[in-house]
Short mmCIF file of C-alpha atoms in Angstrom, two decimals:
data_model
loop_
_atom_site.label_atom_id
_atom_site.label_comp_id
_atom_site.label_asym_id
_atom_site.label_seq_id
_atom_site.Cartn_x
_atom_site.Cartn_y
_atom_site.Cartn_z
CA MET A 1 181.29 111.14 247.07
CA LYS A 2 182.94 110.65 250.47
CA SER A 3 181.57 112.35 253.57
CA CYS A 4 183.51 114.30 256.18
CA LEU A 5 182.32 115.55 259.55
CA ILE A 6 184.12 118.70 260.69
CA VAL A 7 184.18 118.98 264.49
CA ASP A 8 185.41 122.33 265.81
CA ASP A 9 183.95 124.92 268.16
CA SER A 10 185.20 127.76 265.95
CA ALA A 11 182.77 128.68 263.18
CA VAL A 12 185.63 130.32 261.27
CA ILE A 13 187.75 127.15 261.27
CA ARG A 14 184.73 125.06 260.22
CA LYS A 15 184.09 127.42 257.33
CA ILE A 16 187.74 127.34 256.11
CA ALA A 17 187.95 123.55 256.42
CA ARG A 18 184.57 123.14 254.67
CA LYS A 19 185.73 125.23 251.72
CA ILE A 20 188.99 123.24 251.36
CA LEU A 21 187.28 119.86 251.70
CA GLU A 22 184.39 120.71 249.38
CA GLU A 23 186.97 121.52 246.73
CA LEU A 24 188.40 118.04 247.33
CA ASN A 25 184.92 116.66 246.62
CA PHE A 26 183.75 115.81 250.13
CA GLU A 27 180.18 116.04 251.34
CA ILE A 28 180.42 118.05 254.56
CA ALA A 29 178.60 117.91 257.90
CA GLU A 30 179.56 120.10 260.87
CA ALA A 31 179.44 119.82 264.65
CA ASP A 32 180.59 122.45 267.17
CA ASP A 33 181.28 120.00 270.01
CA GLY A 34 182.30 116.40 270.65
CA ARG A 35 178.94 115.47 272.18
CA ARG A 36 176.93 116.65 269.16
CA ALA A 37 179.47 115.01 266.86
CA LEU A 38 178.96 111.69 268.62
CA GLU A 39 175.17 111.97 268.21
CA GLN A 40 175.62 112.66 264.51
CA CYS A 41 177.97 109.69 264.14
CA ARG A 42 175.49 107.37 265.88
CA ALA A 43 172.86 108.46 263.37
CA GLN A 44 175.21 108.13 260.39
CA MET A 45 178.91 107.29 260.32
CA PRO A 46 180.93 109.61 258.04
CA ASP A 47 183.92 108.36 256.02
CA ALA A 48 186.22 110.92 257.62
CA ILE A 49 186.27 113.16 260.69
CA LEU A 50 188.38 116.32 261.02
CA LEU A 51 188.61 116.77 264.77
CA ASP A 52 189.56 119.69 267.01
CA TRP A 53 190.99 118.93 270.48
CA ASN A 54 189.78 121.69 272.79
CA MET A 55 186.00 122.06 272.84
CA PRO A 56 183.69 123.08 275.72
CA GLN A 57 181.51 120.04 276.57
CA MET A 58 183.25 117.01 275.16
CA ASN A 59 186.77 117.47 273.83
CA GLY A 60 188.29 115.76 270.83
CA ILE A 61 190.12 112.96 272.64
CA GLU A 62 187.03 112.06 274.72
CA PHE A 63 184.96 112.04 271.54
CA LEU A 64 187.49 109.80 269.77
CA ARG A 65 187.59 107.25 272.61
CA ALA A 66 183.77 107.17 272.72
CA LEU A 67 183.56 106.89 268.93
CA ARG A 68 185.90 103.91 268.76
CA GLN A 69 183.70 102.13 271.36
CA THR A 70 180.54 102.79 269.31
CA ASP A 71 179.05 100.30 266.84
CA GLY A 72 180.65 101.01 263.47
CA GLY A 73 182.86 103.62 265.11
CA ALA A 74 186.09 101.91 264.08
CA ALA A 75 185.42 102.73 260.45
CA PRO A 76 185.77 106.51 260.08
CA VAL A 77 189.24 107.87 259.35
CA VAL A 78 189.90 110.40 262.12
CA ILE A 79 192.28 113.30 261.54
CA PHE A 80 192.99 115.56 264.47
CA CYS A 81 193.32 119.24 263.63
CA THR A 82 194.49 121.20 266.65
CA THR A 83 196.84 123.78 268.14
CA GLU A 84 198.06 121.07 270.56
CA ASN A 85 201.27 120.34 268.69
CA ASP A 86 203.57 118.64 271.21
CA VAL A 87 204.71 115.03 271.19
CA PRO A 88 202.72 113.88 274.27
CA HIS A 89 199.42 115.11 272.75
CA ILE A 90 200.19 113.49 269.39
CA ARG A 91 201.10 110.18 271.05
CA GLU A 92 197.90 110.28 273.13
CA ALA A 93 195.83 110.88 269.99
CA ILE A 94 197.46 107.98 268.11
CA ALA A 95 196.95 105.69 271.13
CA ALA A 96 193.26 106.64 271.18
CA GLY A 97 192.89 105.65 267.53
CA ALA A 98 193.58 108.79 265.50
CA ASN A 99 194.72 108.05 261.93
CA GLU A 100 196.43 111.36 261.23
CA TYR A 101 197.25 114.62 262.96
CA ILE A 102 197.25 118.15 261.63
CA MET A 103 198.84 120.94 263.66
CA LYS A 104 197.15 124.32 263.31
CA PRO A 105 197.61 126.61 261.52
CA PHE A 106 196.87 124.54 258.43
CA ASP A 107 196.34 125.32 254.77
CA GLY A 108 194.82 123.57 251.77
CA ASP A 109 198.10 121.83 250.89
CA ILE A 110 198.42 120.27 254.34
CA ILE A 111 194.80 119.05 254.37
CA GLN A 112 195.21 117.59 250.90
CA SER A 113 198.53 115.94 251.77
CA LYS A 114 197.18 114.39 254.98
CA PHE A 115 193.93 113.20 253.41
CA ALA A 116 195.93 111.63 250.56
CA GLN A 117 198.21 109.82 253.01
CA VAL A 118 195.34 108.10 254.77
CA GLY A 119 193.87 107.06 251.44
CA LEU A 120 190.87 109.41 251.42
CA LEU A 121 191.91 111.01 248.12
CA MET B 1 212.00 145.61 234.06
CA LYS B 2 213.87 146.62 230.89
CA PRO B 3 214.27 143.84 228.30
CA GLU B 4 218.07 144.06 228.48
CA ASP B 5 217.95 143.66 232.28
CA PHE B 6 215.74 140.60 232.00
CA GLU B 7 218.12 139.19 229.37
CA LEU B 8 221.10 139.78 231.67
CA LEU B 9 219.47 137.87 234.54
CA ARG B 10 218.07 135.18 232.25
CA SER B 11 221.45 134.37 230.71
CA LEU B 12 223.25 134.53 234.06
CA VAL B 13 220.87 132.02 235.65
CA GLU B 14 220.79 129.69 232.64
CA GLU B 15 224.57 129.70 232.27
CA ARG B 16 225.09 128.83 235.92
CA SER B 17 222.23 126.48 236.73
CA GLY B 18 220.60 125.42 233.46
CA LEU B 19 217.33 126.93 234.68
CA VAL B 20 215.41 128.52 231.82
CA LEU B 21 213.57 131.66 232.92
CA THR B 22 210.65 132.57 230.71
CA LYS B 23 208.94 135.96 230.59
CA GLU B 24 206.12 134.54 232.74
CA LYS B 25 208.67 134.15 235.54
CA LEU B 26 209.28 137.88 235.68
CA TYR B 27 207.30 138.09 238.92
CA LEU B 28 209.67 135.50 240.44
CA LEU B 29 212.68 137.60 239.54
CA GLU B 30 211.18 140.51 241.40
CA SER B 31 209.83 138.60 244.41
CA ARG B 32 213.08 136.76 244.97
CA LEU B 33 215.68 139.32 244.01
CA ILE B 34 214.28 142.38 245.83
CA PRO B 35 214.76 140.70 249.25
CA LEU B 36 218.26 139.64 248.14
CA ALA B 37 219.10 143.23 247.14
CA ARG B 38 217.91 144.53 250.53
CA LYS B 39 219.85 141.84 252.38
CA ARG B 40 222.98 143.12 250.65
CA GLY B 41 222.21 146.73 251.51
CA MET B 42 221.09 147.81 248.05
CA ALA B 43 218.09 150.08 247.53
CA GLY B 44 216.36 147.89 244.97
CA LEU B 45 216.46 145.76 241.87
CA ASP B 46 217.97 148.49 239.66
CA LYS B 47 220.98 148.78 241.92
CA LEU B 48 221.35 144.99 242.03
CA ILE B 49 221.27 144.74 238.24
CA ARG B 50 223.84 147.54 237.95
CA GLU B 51 226.15 145.66 240.35
CA ILE B 52 225.78 142.46 238.32
CA ARG B 53 226.52 144.30 235.08
CA THR B 54 229.52 146.29 236.30
CA ARG B 55 231.27 144.40 239.09
CA ARG B 56 230.30 140.77 238.39
CA GLU B 57 231.32 139.87 241.91
CA GLU B 58 231.26 136.07 242.27
CA SER B 59 229.38 135.89 245.56
CA LEU B 60 226.61 138.11 244.18
CA LEU B 61 226.26 136.08 240.97
CA THR B 62 226.05 132.89 243.03
CA ALA B 63 223.47 134.42 245.36
CA VAL B 64 221.29 135.53 242.43
CA THR B 65 221.44 132.05 240.88
CA GLU B 66 220.59 130.37 244.16
CA ALA B 67 217.70 132.75 244.80
CA MET B 68 216.21 131.94 241.40
CA THR B 69 216.45 128.16 241.54
CA THR B 70 213.27 126.78 243.03
CA ASN B 71 213.55 125.04 246.34
CA GLU B 72 210.04 123.74 246.58
CA SER B 73 210.14 120.35 248.24
CA SER B 74 208.30 118.09 250.64
CA PHE B 75 208.76 114.75 252.38
CA PHE B 76 207.63 111.75 250.33
CA ARG B 77 206.73 114.19 247.55
CA ASP B 78 203.98 112.71 245.33
CA ILE B 79 203.81 109.60 247.63
CA LYS B 80 203.73 107.09 244.73
CA PRO B 81 207.44 107.20 243.76
CA PHE B 82 208.36 106.23 247.31
CA GLU B 83 205.87 103.36 247.27
CA ASN B 84 207.45 102.24 244.00
CA PHE B 85 210.87 102.58 245.59
CA ARG B 86 209.89 100.48 248.62
CA LYS B 87 207.78 97.84 246.94
CA PHE B 88 209.41 97.44 243.53
CA VAL B 89 212.90 98.92 243.34
CA LEU B 90 214.29 97.92 246.76
CA PRO B 91 213.41 94.20 246.43
CA LYS B 92 214.90 94.20 242.89
CA LEU B 93 218.12 95.80 244.18
CA VAL B 94 218.53 93.37 247.03
CA GLU B 95 217.65 90.30 244.95
CA GLY B 96 220.87 88.58 244.01
CA HIS B 97 222.98 91.51 245.11
CA ALA B 98 226.49 90.56 246.14
CA ALA B 99 227.17 91.29 249.77
CA GLY B 100 230.02 93.68 250.45
CA ARG B 101 229.41 96.43 247.93
CA ALA B 102 227.12 99.18 249.21
CA ILE B 103 223.96 99.84 247.21
CA ARG B 104 224.34 103.48 246.19
CA ILE B 105 221.51 105.99 245.82
CA TRP B 106 221.83 109.55 244.55
CA SER B 107 219.34 112.31 245.27
CA ALA B 108 220.18 114.91 242.62
CA ALA B 109 219.05 118.49 243.30
CA CYS B 110 218.04 117.49 246.82
CA SER B 111 217.10 121.01 247.91
CA THR B 112 216.61 121.22 251.70
CA GLY B 113 216.97 117.47 252.24
CA GLN B 114 213.41 116.17 252.26
CA GLU B 115 214.03 113.72 249.41
CA PRO B 116 217.21 112.04 250.72
CA TYR B 117 215.74 111.85 254.23
CA SER B 118 212.56 110.29 252.81
CA ILE B 119 214.77 107.70 251.07
CA ALA B 120 216.68 107.05 254.30
CA ILE B 121 213.41 106.59 256.21
CA CYS B 122 212.21 104.10 253.57
CA LEU B 123 215.42 102.10 254.07
CA ARG B 124 214.89 102.06 257.84
CA GLU B 125 211.23 101.08 257.50
CA GLU B 126 212.16 98.23 255.14
CA ALA B 127 215.31 97.22 257.06
CA ALA B 128 213.98 93.74 257.91
CA LYS B 129 213.69 92.91 254.19
CA LEU B 130 217.06 94.28 253.14
CA GLY B 131 219.12 91.35 254.32
CA GLY B 132 221.82 93.44 255.96
CA HIS B 133 222.97 95.06 252.72
CA ARG B 134 224.80 98.34 253.11
CA PHE B 135 223.33 101.45 251.54
CA GLU B 136 224.86 104.80 250.78
CA ILE B 137 222.82 107.91 250.03
CA VAL B 138 224.51 110.86 248.33
CA ALA B 139 222.53 114.08 248.09
CA THR B 140 223.62 117.05 246.02
CA ASP B 141 222.43 120.56 245.27
CA LEU B 142 224.03 123.57 243.66
CA SER B 143 223.03 125.88 246.49
CA VAL B 144 225.30 126.06 249.53
CA GLU B 145 222.53 127.74 251.49
CA VAL B 146 219.98 124.94 251.04
CA LEU B 147 222.65 122.27 251.70
CA GLU B 148 223.43 123.88 255.05
CA LYS B 149 219.76 123.69 255.94
CA ALA B 150 219.55 120.11 254.67
CA LYS B 151 222.48 118.96 256.84
CA VAL B 152 220.90 120.35 260.00
CA GLY B 153 217.63 118.65 259.11
CA MET B 154 215.48 121.14 260.98
CA TYR B 155 212.01 121.79 259.56
CA SER B 156 209.08 124.03 260.37
CA GLN B 157 205.66 122.74 261.34
CA PHE B 158 204.46 123.58 257.81
CA GLU B 159 207.29 121.65 256.18
CA ILE B 160 206.87 118.49 258.24
CA GLN B 161 203.13 118.43 257.61
CA ARG B 162 203.49 118.27 253.87
CA GLY B 163 203.90 114.62 253.05
CA LEU B 164 205.09 113.20 256.34
CA PRO B 165 202.73 110.67 257.98
CA ILE B 166 202.31 111.40 261.69
CA GLN B 167 203.60 107.96 262.75
CA ILE B 168 206.79 108.55 260.77
CA LEU B 169 207.14 112.00 262.34
CA MET B 170 206.89 110.48 265.81
CA LYS B 171 209.38 107.76 264.96
CA TYR B 172 212.13 109.71 263.23
CA PHE B 173 211.91 113.36 264.37
CA LYS B 174 212.33 115.21 267.59
CA GLN B 175 210.66 118.48 268.51
CA VAL B 176 213.05 121.38 269.12
CA ASP B 177 211.05 124.40 270.28
CA GLU B 178 208.81 125.26 267.31
CA MET B 179 210.81 123.14 264.89
CA TRP B 180 211.20 119.42 264.14
CA GLN B 181 214.61 117.84 263.57
CA VAL B 182 215.38 114.59 261.75
CA ASP B 183 217.01 112.02 264.06
CA ALA B 184 220.80 111.97 264.06
CA SER B 185 220.72 108.31 262.96
CA ILE B 186 218.80 109.25 259.78
CA ARG B 187 220.98 112.30 259.14
CA ALA B 188 224.06 110.08 259.38
CA MET B 189 222.75 107.98 256.45
CA VAL B 190 223.00 110.89 254.00
CA LYS B 191 226.14 112.52 252.61
CA PHE B 192 225.53 116.01 251.29
CA ARG B 193 227.73 117.49 248.57
CA LYS B 194 227.64 120.68 246.54
CA LEU B 195 227.18 119.87 242.88
CA ASN B 196 225.94 121.68 239.81
CA LEU B 197 224.15 119.29 237.44
CA LEU B 198 225.57 121.25 234.51
CA GLN B 199 229.06 120.17 235.47
CA GLU B 200 230.65 116.75 235.11
CA PHE B 201 229.50 114.47 237.93
CA SER B 202 231.43 111.24 237.30
CA SER B 203 233.47 111.90 240.46
CA LEU B 204 230.42 110.84 242.51
CA GLY B 205 231.01 107.24 241.44
CA ARG B 206 228.39 104.82 240.14
CA PHE B 207 224.83 104.50 241.37
CA ASP B 208 222.18 101.81 241.59
CA VAL B 209 219.39 104.38 241.91
CA VAL B 210 219.17 108.04 240.92
CA PHE B 211 216.37 110.35 242.01
CA CYS B 212 216.41 113.29 239.61
CA ARG B 213 212.91 114.62 240.07
CA ASN B 214 211.41 117.99 239.21
CA VAL B 215 214.69 119.49 238.12
CA LEU B 216 215.06 118.64 234.41
CA ILE B 217 211.69 120.27 233.88
CA TYR B 218 213.37 123.65 234.30
CA PHE B 219 216.09 122.89 231.73
CA GLY B 220 216.15 123.45 228.00
CA LYS B 221 216.11 120.40 225.71
CA ALA B 222 219.85 120.37 224.96
CA THR B 223 220.67 120.53 228.67
CA LYS B 224 218.19 117.74 229.43
CA LYS B 225 219.87 115.54 226.82
CA LEU B 226 223.31 116.30 228.23
CA VAL B 227 222.21 115.38 231.76
CA PHE B 228 220.58 112.13 230.58
CA ASP B 229 223.79 111.17 228.77
CA ARG B 230 225.85 111.76 231.88
CA LEU B 231 223.33 109.92 234.06
CA ARG B 232 223.58 106.92 231.77
CA ARG B 233 227.33 106.84 232.28
CA ILE B 234 227.23 106.96 236.09
CA MET B 235 224.39 104.45 236.51
CA LEU B 236 224.86 100.72 236.86
CA THR B 237 223.27 98.81 233.98
CA ASP B 238 220.45 97.38 236.07
CA GLY B 239 219.92 100.61 237.99
CA PHE B 240 216.77 102.67 238.31
CA LEU B 241 216.12 106.32 237.56
CA PHE B 242 213.27 108.28 239.14
CA LEU B 243 211.91 111.31 237.29
CA GLY B 244 209.25 113.81 238.36
CA GLY B 245 205.58 113.42 237.46
CA ALA B 246 205.71 115.99 234.64
CA GLU B 247 209.04 114.78 233.23
CA THR B 248 209.67 112.38 230.39
CA VAL B 249 212.47 110.92 228.32
CA LEU B 250 210.33 110.94 225.17
CA GLY B 251 211.90 112.86 222.34
CA ILE B 252 214.98 113.67 224.43
CA THR B 253 216.93 110.49 224.98
CA ASP B 254 216.84 106.83 223.96
CA ALA B 255 219.00 105.85 226.90
CA PHE B 256 216.16 105.18 229.33
CA CYS B 257 212.72 103.63 229.13
CA ARG B 258 209.75 103.61 231.47
CA VAL B 259 209.17 100.63 233.69
CA ASP B 260 205.62 99.47 232.91
CA GLY B 261 203.21 99.81 235.78
CA TYR B 262 205.55 101.96 237.88
CA ARG B 263 205.05 105.58 236.92
CA GLY B 264 208.12 107.76 237.18
CA VAL B 265 210.53 104.78 237.30
CA TYR B 266 212.97 104.35 234.39
CA GLN B 267 215.60 101.80 233.45
CA MET B 268 218.35 101.80 230.91
CA LEU B 269 217.42 100.25 227.58
CA SER B 270 219.25 96.97 227.24
CA GLU B 271 220.45 97.50 223.66
CA ILE B 272 222.35 100.62 224.58
CA LYS B 273 223.58 99.47 227.97
CA PRO B 274 227.36 99.90 228.16
CA SER B 275 229.02 96.65 227.30
CA TRP B 276 230.43 95.59 230.61
CA PRO B 277 229.34 92.22 231.96
CA SER B 278 226.89 92.49 234.84
CA THR B 279 228.64 90.11 237.20
CA SER B 280 228.78 91.39 240.75
CA GLY B 281 232.58 91.31 240.75
CA THR B 282 232.75 93.81 237.91
CA LYS B 283 230.20 96.03 239.58
CA GLU B 284 232.29 96.10 242.70
CA ASN B 285 235.22 97.32 240.67
CA LEU B 286 233.14 99.99 239.04
CA ALA B 287 231.83 101.21 242.34
CA ALA B 288 235.22 101.04 243.97
CA GLN B 289 236.05 104.58 242.89
CA ALA B 290 233.23 105.77 245.14
CA PRO B 291 234.17 106.77 248.67
CA GLY B 292 233.23 104.18 251.29
CA PRO B 293 230.64 104.85 253.97
#
């Protein structure tokens, strides 16, 4: 069973994403901020990370840059999932090492399609 | 809905598109035709059915048929067929192919354009391995409305997220307000034509590859057989046919067989291949009836 860390400051979004990903057979962990997500990754690297951009203490792009510098941090497949849906944001995310990018609002089909593309399904 | 009303709509749609509506699709009739009725200023489905029965106005009959034919599509739908296209079919096509004649690909029932544009993107991504061969993509659908949308190549955020890798989106699309449009250079690679698969399609010329996915599944067995027979006649002997994941030739036609190890890819069976020699010169002649790029 593959593991996925859902990083989003909205409890509602985490709940929706958890439900979709559990149906796709992922073991789920959650974090409500980039800083806590980074601590969790240092303790145990997940196979995949679904990552929000705007969060209060450490945002998604800061988290991603820090993650990729961390031991073993190159391994997780990182999929942004954000309302930031313009080309400059997407390019910045790819440059920082994001593997895929989901623009909110999303649904189960989009999550499934994106996770399949990066080889997680 | 009264049984005779259902029968009227069922026979109209089958006659015009080949689509077989079963009783389970009753909900589709209602969900798709009520908006159509309103759009045309009619109070509801009853009025629409009365109009069909009494006036049989051509534009209304066409609109009903178009509304009932499914237009579900996505970029790189099912992923695997496009991998097979890139890694197996394209190298085979290019191998020993005579320069000069364009390699021709047909996307049959292309809906809003995602399939032909996915094919065009594959060709661009593989360009370095294609040895400068010319390609021509023809995309057809029976619905004028979806073809108009396909030509513009403008897709919603939902549509571009189903199947399209983000790197490909960045490379071949531009953002236009809330929408995403396929690059003009990709759009220029595809020729869109209106075509009903139930009608003769030999005027399209001959093809090296045909994508006919997730359309035969809606047809009755006799119609499927008819389409396979016509496909056989317009395909080059060493061409490839792509069918949808739930589609098969088994029990319908002996003209095509599966290519082992490449799901969804079919080739003509050698013993029934038409008896023209497969020299490149002959193929050029055969393809000559096709319009140039």
